[in-house]
Amino acid sequence: MNSLKRHLALIIPLLALLFGLESILLVNRAISIHEQKLTENYSIVIASKEELSLPKVQSFIPEASELRVIPTDRLTNDLKKDISKSALDSLQKELPYFYSLKLLDFPNQKRLDKINAALLKINGVTKVESFAKAHSQVYKLLLIIKGSVVIFSVLSAVLSCLLMVKQIEVWKFEHIERMQIMSFLGAPSWMRNSILFKLAIIDSLIATIIGTVVLVYFKDSQLASSIAQTLEVNLNIIKVWGDSLVLLFLSIIISLVSVFFVIIKQKDL
């Protein structure tokens, strides 16, 4: 029972740490998906008295990817019944050219303001409409979630690392007599502290296995489906096996670093 408690004292902080890391991975993937969707669906409408070309626009906006003419036929057809032909012809001559501009990526508000200002500097451009607010609501929500998750994960990681270091110090105290005997016999530092490295690696493996099981269960749960639907993403962002390998690598590295910290702290190297 005491042995189980000693292992849980390291496994639980590791699980909290892995949970925070996985949360950051998932939120980053969700944001990347939304950035791609926004880029595909988002466009800026430009009104210009002169004809525009994509190369000309790109000289002002390097990230411009597509410039498409918006036909005005529908507008003039709707007015045919209300005004005379001569008035309609005069109106068509006065109508500006309308264009739909697509970008390589979805800009933040600061960059969008610069894009609007740059477009208005093009000769003939009289009006620019970006529709940014309508397209960025979900994106801003995800950024808020990302910020909250990162803050929570950092705090959780700091607390977890402190708890891990304390538990490794307990392990070291429990095996201090063995280490002292090995030191008297001239054993190198890595050999004297090998039990600490061994326990840290074993607990990292156990924590990763538990985390993988939880991740598999979560992916198939109704809660995951509900969250994915709310964020407008699919469950493919949960990459169980790929993430498990990443988490295993990180958990081992963090555990070993914690052991090294304890050894250096107590001047045993």
mmCIF file of C-alpha atoms in Angstrom:
data_model
loop_
_atom_site.group_PDB
_atom_site.id
_atom_site.type_symbol
_atom_site.label_atom_id
_atom_site.label_comp_id
_atom_site.label_asym_id
_atom_site.label_seq_id
_atom_site.Cartn_x
_atom_site.Cartn_y
_atom_site.Cartn_z
ATOM 1 C CA MET A 1 0.000 0.000 0.000
ATOM 2 C CA ASN A 2 2.822 2.402 0.910
ATOM 3 C CA SER A 3 4.544 1.577 -2.376
ATOM 4 C CA LEU A 4 1.330 2.378 -4.267
ATOM 5 C CA LYS A 5 1.002 5.709 -2.466
ATOM 6 C CA ARG A 6 4.597 6.594 -3.314
ATOM 7 C CA HIS A 7 3.969 5.942 -6.994
ATOM 8 C CA LEU A 8 0.641 7.802 -7.009
ATOM 9 C CA ALA A 9 2.369 10.809 -5.489
ATOM 10 C CA LEU A 10 4.322 11.169 -8.748
ATOM 11 C CA ILE A 11 1.747 9.764 -11.187
ATOM 12 C CA ILE A 12 -1.025 12.210 -10.207
ATOM 13 C CA PRO A 13 1.062 15.379 -10.813
ATOM 14 C CA LEU A 14 2.288 13.844 -14.071
ATOM 15 C CA LEU A 15 -1.306 13.217 -15.175
ATOM 16 C CA ALA A 16 -2.222 16.828 -14.401
ATOM 17 C CA LEU A 17 0.776 17.965 -16.427
ATOM 18 C CA LEU A 18 -0.113 15.705 -19.373
ATOM 19 C CA PHE A 19 -3.739 16.867 -19.253
ATOM 20 C CA GLY A 20 -2.612 20.472 -19.605
ATOM 21 C CA LEU A 21 -0.281 19.645 -22.504
ATOM 22 C CA GLU A 22 -2.989 17.691 -24.330
ATOM 23 C CA SER A 23 -5.458 20.549 -23.827
ATOM 24 C CA ILE A 24 -3.015 22.962 -25.473
ATOM 25 C CA LEU A 25 -2.523 20.568 -28.413
ATOM 26 C CA LEU A 26 -6.291 20.217 -28.950
ATOM 27 C CA VAL A 27 -7.005 23.948 -28.720
ATOM 28 C CA ASN A 28 -4.163 24.749 -31.150
ATOM 29 C CA ARG A 29 -5.581 22.249 -33.654
ATOM 30 C CA ALA A 30 -9.076 23.692 -33.293
ATOM 31 C CA ILE A 31 -7.724 27.196 -33.910
ATOM 32 C CA SER A 32 -5.755 26.018 -36.970
ATOM 33 C CA ILE A 33 -8.899 24.437 -38.426
ATOM 34 C CA HIS A 34 -10.885 27.636 -37.889
ATOM 35 C CA GLU A 35 -8.123 29.751 -39.397
ATOM 36 C CA GLN A 36 -8.245 27.568 -42.499
ATOM 37 C CA LYS A 37 -12.055 27.765 -42.687
ATOM 38 C CA LEU A 38 -12.027 31.519 -42.198
ATOM 39 C CA THR A 39 -9.385 31.934 -44.884
ATOM 40 C CA GLU A 40 -11.425 29.859 -47.346
ATOM 41 C CA ASN A 41 -14.722 31.653 -46.644
ATOM 42 C CA TYR A 42 -13.497 35.158 -45.929
ATOM 43 C CA SER A 43 -13.184 37.864 -48.555
ATOM 44 C CA ILE A 44 -12.883 41.642 -48.707
ATOM 45 C CA VAL A 45 -15.194 43.614 -51.010
ATOM 46 C CA ILE A 46 -13.574 46.453 -52.940
ATOM 47 C CA ALA A 47 -15.305 49.215 -54.904
ATOM 48 C CA SER A 48 -13.105 50.948 -57.486
ATOM 49 C CA LYS A 49 -13.605 53.469 -60.266
ATOM 50 C CA GLU A 50 -10.780 51.808 -62.212
ATOM 51 C CA GLU A 51 -10.208 48.191 -63.161
ATOM 52 C CA LEU A 52 -7.941 46.282 -60.814
ATOM 53 C CA SER A 53 -5.680 43.284 -61.338
ATOM 54 C CA LEU A 54 -4.298 40.787 -58.834
ATOM 55 C CA PRO A 55 -0.630 41.781 -59.422
ATOM 56 C CA LYS A 56 -1.525 45.420 -58.780
ATOM 57 C CA VAL A 57 -3.303 44.538 -55.527
ATOM 58 C CA GLN A 58 -0.438 42.243 -54.478
ATOM 59 C CA SER A 59 1.992 45.138 -54.803
ATOM 60 C CA PHE A 60 0.080 46.717 -51.903
ATOM 61 C CA ILE A 61 -1.117 43.534 -50.140
ATOM 62 C CA PRO A 62 1.437 40.673 -50.469
ATOM 63 C CA GLU A 63 -0.948 38.087 -48.945
ATOM 64 C CA ALA A 64 -3.638 38.684 -51.604
ATOM 65 C CA SER A 65 -4.358 35.335 -53.281
ATOM 66 C CA GLU A 66 -7.393 35.844 -55.527
ATOM 67 C CA LEU A 67 -9.219 38.828 -57.023
ATOM 68 C CA ARG A 68 -12.638 38.118 -58.513
ATOM 69 C CA VAL A 69 -14.984 40.542 -60.268
ATOM 70 C CA ILE A 70 -18.432 40.837 -58.683
ATOM 71 C CA PRO A 71 -20.970 41.271 -61.512
ATOM 72 C CA THR A 72 -23.478 44.112 -61.195
ATOM 73 C CA ASP A 73 -26.001 42.584 -63.615
ATOM 74 C CA ARG A 74 -28.341 41.501 -60.832
ATOM 75 C CA LEU A 75 -28.531 45.022 -59.432
ATOM 76 C CA THR A 76 -29.219 46.644 -62.790
ATOM 77 C CA ASN A 77 -31.764 43.967 -63.747
ATOM 78 C CA ASP A 78 -33.740 44.701 -60.593
ATOM 79 C CA LEU A 79 -33.844 48.393 -61.518
ATOM 80 C CA LYS A 80 -35.021 47.903 -65.122
ATOM 81 C CA LYS A 81 -38.677 47.983 -64.151
ATOM 82 C CA ASP A 82 -38.293 51.145 -62.061
ATOM 83 C CA ILE A 83 -36.212 53.478 -64.236
ATOM 84 C CA SER A 84 -35.906 54.327 -67.906
ATOM 85 C CA LYS A 85 -33.353 52.749 -70.224
ATOM 86 C CA SER A 86 -31.377 55.973 -70.585
ATOM 87 C CA ALA A 87 -31.240 56.402 -66.817
ATOM 88 C CA LEU A 88 -30.163 52.780 -66.476
ATOM 89 C CA ASP A 89 -27.399 53.243 -69.058
ATOM 90 C CA SER A 90 -26.221 56.347 -67.243
ATOM 91 C CA LEU A 91 -26.256 54.456 -63.941
ATOM 92 C CA GLN A 92 -24.214 51.595 -65.395
ATOM 93 C CA LYS A 93 -21.564 54.063 -66.528
ATOM 94 C CA GLU A 94 -21.390 55.568 -63.052
ATOM 95 C CA LEU A 95 -21.303 52.258 -61.186
ATOM 96 C CA PRO A 96 -17.852 51.363 -59.859
ATOM 97 C CA TYR A 97 -16.182 48.003 -60.358
ATOM 98 C CA PHE A 98 -16.773 45.597 -57.506
ATOM 99 C CA TYR A 99 -14.199 42.960 -56.536
ATOM 100 C CA SER A 100 -13.960 40.138 -54.038
ATOM 101 C CA LEU A 101 -10.448 39.792 -52.607
ATOM 102 C CA LYS A 102 -9.275 36.601 -50.890
ATOM 103 C CA LEU A 103 -6.179 36.349 -48.679
ATOM 104 C CA LEU A 104 -3.632 33.612 -48.036
ATOM 105 C CA ASP A 105 -4.483 33.621 -44.328
ATOM 106 C CA PHE A 106 -7.003 35.181 -41.995
ATOM 107 C CA PRO A 107 -5.572 38.440 -40.609
ATOM 108 C CA ASN A 108 -5.871 39.682 -37.066
ATOM 109 C CA GLN A 109 -7.591 43.008 -36.453
ATOM 110 C CA LYS A 110 -4.350 44.985 -36.458
ATOM 111 C CA ARG A 111 -3.259 43.552 -39.806
ATOM 112 C CA LEU A 112 -6.761 43.978 -41.225
ATOM 113 C CA ASP A 113 -6.713 47.691 -40.427
ATOM 114 C CA LYS A 114 -3.410 47.986 -42.309
ATOM 115 C CA ILE A 115 -4.854 46.047 -45.271
ATOM 116 C CA ASN A 116 -7.866 48.372 -45.438
ATOM 117 C CA ALA A 117 -5.608 51.421 -45.330
ATOM 118 C CA ALA A 118 -3.333 49.985 -48.048
ATOM 119 C CA LEU A 119 -6.262 49.146 -50.334
ATOM 120 C CA LEU A 120 -7.639 52.669 -50.048
ATOM 121 C CA LYS A 121 -4.284 53.970 -51.320
ATOM 122 C CA ILE A 122 -4.759 52.170 -54.662
ATOM 123 C CA ASN A 123 -5.789 54.588 -57.402
ATOM 124 C CA GLY A 124 -9.517 54.395 -58.031
ATOM 125 C CA VAL A 125 -10.484 52.491 -54.884
ATOM 126 C CA THR A 126 -13.330 54.311 -53.152
ATOM 127 C CA LYS A 127 -14.637 51.803 -50.613
ATOM 128 C CA VAL A 128 -13.374 48.724 -48.765
ATOM 129 C CA GLU A 129 -15.614 46.436 -46.714
ATOM 130 C CA SER A 130 -13.903 43.732 -44.648
ATOM 131 C CA PHE A 131 -16.851 42.165 -42.719
ATOM 132 C CA ALA A 132 -14.313 41.116 -40.083
ATOM 133 C CA LYS A 133 -16.657 41.125 -37.089
ATOM 134 C CA ALA A 134 -19.063 38.628 -38.614
ATOM 135 C CA HIS A 135 -16.278 36.174 -39.450
ATOM 136 C CA SER A 136 -14.126 36.362 -36.339
ATOM 137 C CA GLN A 137 -16.557 35.706 -33.465
ATOM 138 C CA VAL A 138 -15.821 31.976 -33.154
ATOM 139 C CA TYR A 139 -12.133 32.628 -33.815
ATOM 140 C CA LYS A 140 -11.968 35.146 -30.962
ATOM 141 C CA LEU A 141 -13.775 32.685 -28.708
ATOM 142 C CA LEU A 142 -11.131 30.069 -29.475
ATOM 143 C CA LEU A 143 -8.339 32.543 -28.759
ATOM 144 C CA ILE A 144 -9.913 33.304 -25.370
ATOM 145 C CA ILE A 145 -10.190 29.578 -24.665
ATOM 146 C CA LYS A 146 -6.571 29.100 -25.747
ATOM 147 C CA GLY A 147 -5.384 31.851 -23.417
ATOM 148 C CA SER A 148 -7.335 30.381 -20.515
ATOM 149 C CA VAL A 149 -6.051 26.866 -21.224
ATOM 150 C CA VAL A 150 -2.440 28.054 -21.486
ATOM 151 C CA ILE A 151 -2.647 29.957 -18.186
ATOM 152 C CA PHE A 152 -4.281 27.006 -16.439
ATOM 153 C CA SER A 153 -1.756 24.575 -17.941
ATOM 154 C CA VAL A 154 1.248 26.687 -16.927
ATOM 155 C CA LEU A 155 0.007 26.994 -13.349
ATOM 156 C CA SER A 156 -0.779 23.278 -13.280
ATOM 157 C CA ALA A 157 2.666 22.452 -14.707
ATOM 158 C CA VAL A 158 4.471 24.551 -12.096
ATOM 159 C CA LEU A 159 2.506 22.967 -9.245
ATOM 160 C CA SER A 160 2.963 19.476 -10.720
ATOM 161 C CA CYS A 161 6.724 19.917 -11.079
ATOM 162 C CA LEU A 162 7.010 21.100 -7.477
ATOM 163 C CA LEU A 163 5.066 18.059 -6.268
ATOM 164 C CA MET A 164 7.203 15.758 -8.422
ATOM 165 C CA VAL A 165 10.422 17.218 -7.040
ATOM 166 C CA LYS A 166 9.141 16.772 -3.481
ATOM 167 C CA GLN A 167 8.232 13.137 -4.156
ATOM 168 C CA ILE A 168 11.632 12.410 -5.720
ATOM 169 C CA GLU A 169 13.249 13.924 -2.628
ATOM 170 C CA VAL A 170 11.175 11.486 -0.536
ATOM 171 C CA TRP A 171 12.413 8.595 -2.700
ATOM 172 C CA LYS A 172 15.965 9.802 -2.249
ATOM 173 C CA PHE A 173 15.535 9.927 1.526
ATOM 174 C CA GLU A 174 14.109 6.376 1.535
ATOM 175 C CA HIS A 175 17.151 5.042 -0.354
ATOM 176 C CA ILE A 176 19.752 7.271 1.288
ATOM 177 C CA GLU A 177 21.520 4.424 3.124
ATOM 178 C CA ARG A 178 21.950 2.421 -0.073
ATOM 179 C CA MET A 179 23.257 5.497 -1.884
ATOM 180 C CA GLN A 180 25.732 6.257 0.905
ATOM 181 C CA ILE A 181 27.086 2.701 0.828
ATOM 182 C CA MET A 182 27.516 2.898 -2.950
ATOM 183 C CA SER A 183 29.236 6.259 -2.513
ATOM 184 C CA PHE A 184 31.700 4.754 -0.016
ATOM 185 C CA LEU A 185 32.423 1.993 -2.538
ATOM 186 C CA GLY A 186 33.268 4.621 -5.160
ATOM 187 C CA ALA A 187 30.157 4.237 -7.352
ATOM 188 C CA PRO A 188 29.583 7.138 -9.785
ATOM 189 C CA SER A 189 26.682 9.527 -9.237
ATOM 190 C CA TRP A 190 24.473 8.075 -11.989
ATOM 191 C CA MET A 191 24.772 4.605 -10.458
ATOM 192 C CA ARG A 192 24.017 5.814 -6.917
ATOM 193 C CA ASN A 193 20.883 7.584 -8.149
ATOM 194 C CA SER A 194 19.837 4.938 -10.689
ATOM 195 C CA ILE A 195 16.866 3.920 -8.523
ATOM 196 C CA LEU A 196 15.458 7.447 -8.829
ATOM 197 C CA PHE A 197 15.744 7.395 -12.627
ATOM 198 C CA LYS A 198 14.175 3.940 -12.737
ATOM 199 C CA LEU A 199 11.184 4.939 -10.603
ATOM 200 C CA ALA A 200 10.697 8.160 -12.585
ATOM 201 C CA ILE A 201 10.658 6.313 -15.929
ATOM 202 C CA ILE A 202 8.267 3.625 -14.632
ATOM 203 C CA ASP A 203 5.826 6.231 -13.309
ATOM 204 C CA SER A 204 6.067 8.168 -16.588
ATOM 205 C CA LEU A 205 5.049 5.026 -18.488
ATOM 206 C CA ILE A 206 2.155 4.364 -16.103
ATOM 207 C CA ALA A 207 0.938 7.979 -16.293
ATOM 208 C CA THR A 208 1.051 7.912 -20.099
ATOM 209 C CA ILE A 209 -0.885 4.626 -20.247
ATOM 210 C CA ILE A 210 -3.560 6.036 -17.933
ATOM 211 C CA GLY A 211 -3.677 9.230 -19.981
ATOM 212 C CA THR A 212 -4.057 7.258 -23.223
ATOM 213 C CA VAL A 213 -6.948 5.212 -21.796
ATOM 214 C CA VAL A 214 -8.684 8.411 -20.659
ATOM 215 C CA LEU A 215 -8.108 9.977 -24.094
ATOM 216 C CA VAL A 216 -9.616 6.959 -25.893
ATOM 217 C CA TYR A 217 -12.648 7.035 -23.604
ATOM 218 C CA PHE A 218 -13.021 10.809 -23.966
ATOM 219 C CA LYS A 219 -12.896 10.691 -27.778
ATOM 220 C CA ASP A 220 -15.853 8.274 -27.842
ATOM 221 C CA SER A 221 -17.850 10.162 -25.205
ATOM 222 C CA GLN A 222 -20.892 12.378 -25.657
ATOM 223 C CA LEU A 223 -19.034 15.208 -23.935
ATOM 224 C CA ALA A 224 -16.338 15.245 -26.628
ATOM 225 C CA SER A 225 -18.991 15.274 -29.372
ATOM 226 C CA SER A 226 -20.800 18.155 -27.685
ATOM 227 C CA ILE A 227 -17.608 20.209 -27.294
ATOM 228 C CA ALA A 228 -16.564 19.523 -30.895
ATOM 229 C CA GLN A 229 -19.994 20.591 -32.135
ATOM 230 C CA THR A 230 -19.885 23.801 -30.096
ATOM 231 C CA LEU A 231 -16.435 24.692 -31.443
ATOM 232 C CA GLU A 232 -17.425 23.648 -34.990
ATOM 233 C CA VAL A 233 -14.656 21.071 -35.351
ATOM 234 C CA ASN A 234 -14.639 17.291 -35.740
ATOM 235 C CA LEU A 235 -13.221 14.695 -33.388
ATOM 236 C CA ASN A 236 -10.273 14.027 -35.704
ATOM 237 C CA ILE A 237 -8.367 16.697 -33.785
ATOM 238 C CA ILE A 238 -7.974 14.074 -31.035
ATOM 239 C CA LYS A 239 -5.022 12.039 -32.327
ATOM 240 C CA VAL A 240 -4.863 9.391 -29.609
ATOM 241 C CA TRP A 241 -1.782 7.393 -30.579
ATOM 242 C CA GLY A 242 0.263 10.249 -31.968
ATOM 243 C CA ASP A 243 -0.448 12.360 -28.903
ATOM 244 C CA SER A 244 0.325 9.426 -26.612
ATOM 245 C CA LEU A 245 3.841 9.165 -28.047
ATOM 246 C CA VAL A 246 4.359 12.906 -27.627
ATOM 247 C CA LEU A 247 3.076 12.806 -24.047
ATOM 248 C CA LEU A 248 5.237 9.766 -23.239
ATOM 249 C CA PHE A 249 8.343 11.539 -24.502
ATOM 250 C CA LEU A 250 7.521 14.731 -22.598
ATOM 251 C CA SER A 251 6.623 12.920 -19.370
ATOM 252 C CA ILE A 252 9.928 11.001 -19.385
ATOM 253 C CA ILE A 253 11.913 14.167 -20.119
ATOM 254 C CA ILE A 254 10.140 16.125 -17.368
ATOM 255 C CA SER A 255 10.577 13.284 -14.865
ATOM 256 C CA LEU A 256 14.283 12.920 -15.644
ATOM 257 C CA VAL A 257 14.817 16.671 -15.416
ATOM 258 C CA SER A 258 13.102 16.616 -12.008
ATOM 259 C CA VAL A 259 15.463 13.848 -10.865
ATOM 260 C CA PHE A 260 18.494 15.790 -12.109
ATOM 261 C CA PHE A 261 17.205 18.869 -10.292
ATOM 262 C CA VAL A 262 16.973 16.950 -7.007
ATOM 263 C CA ILE A 263 20.465 15.495 -7.471
ATOM 264 C CA ILE A 264 22.015 18.870 -8.308
ATOM 265 C CA LYS A 265 20.101 20.578 -5.514
ATOM 266 C CA GLN A 266 21.558 18.172 -2.958
ATOM 267 C CA LYS A 267 25.035 18.407 -4.505
ATOM 268 C CA ASP A 268 25.370 14.719 -5.257
ATOM 269 C CA LEU A 269 26.800 15.076 -8.768
#
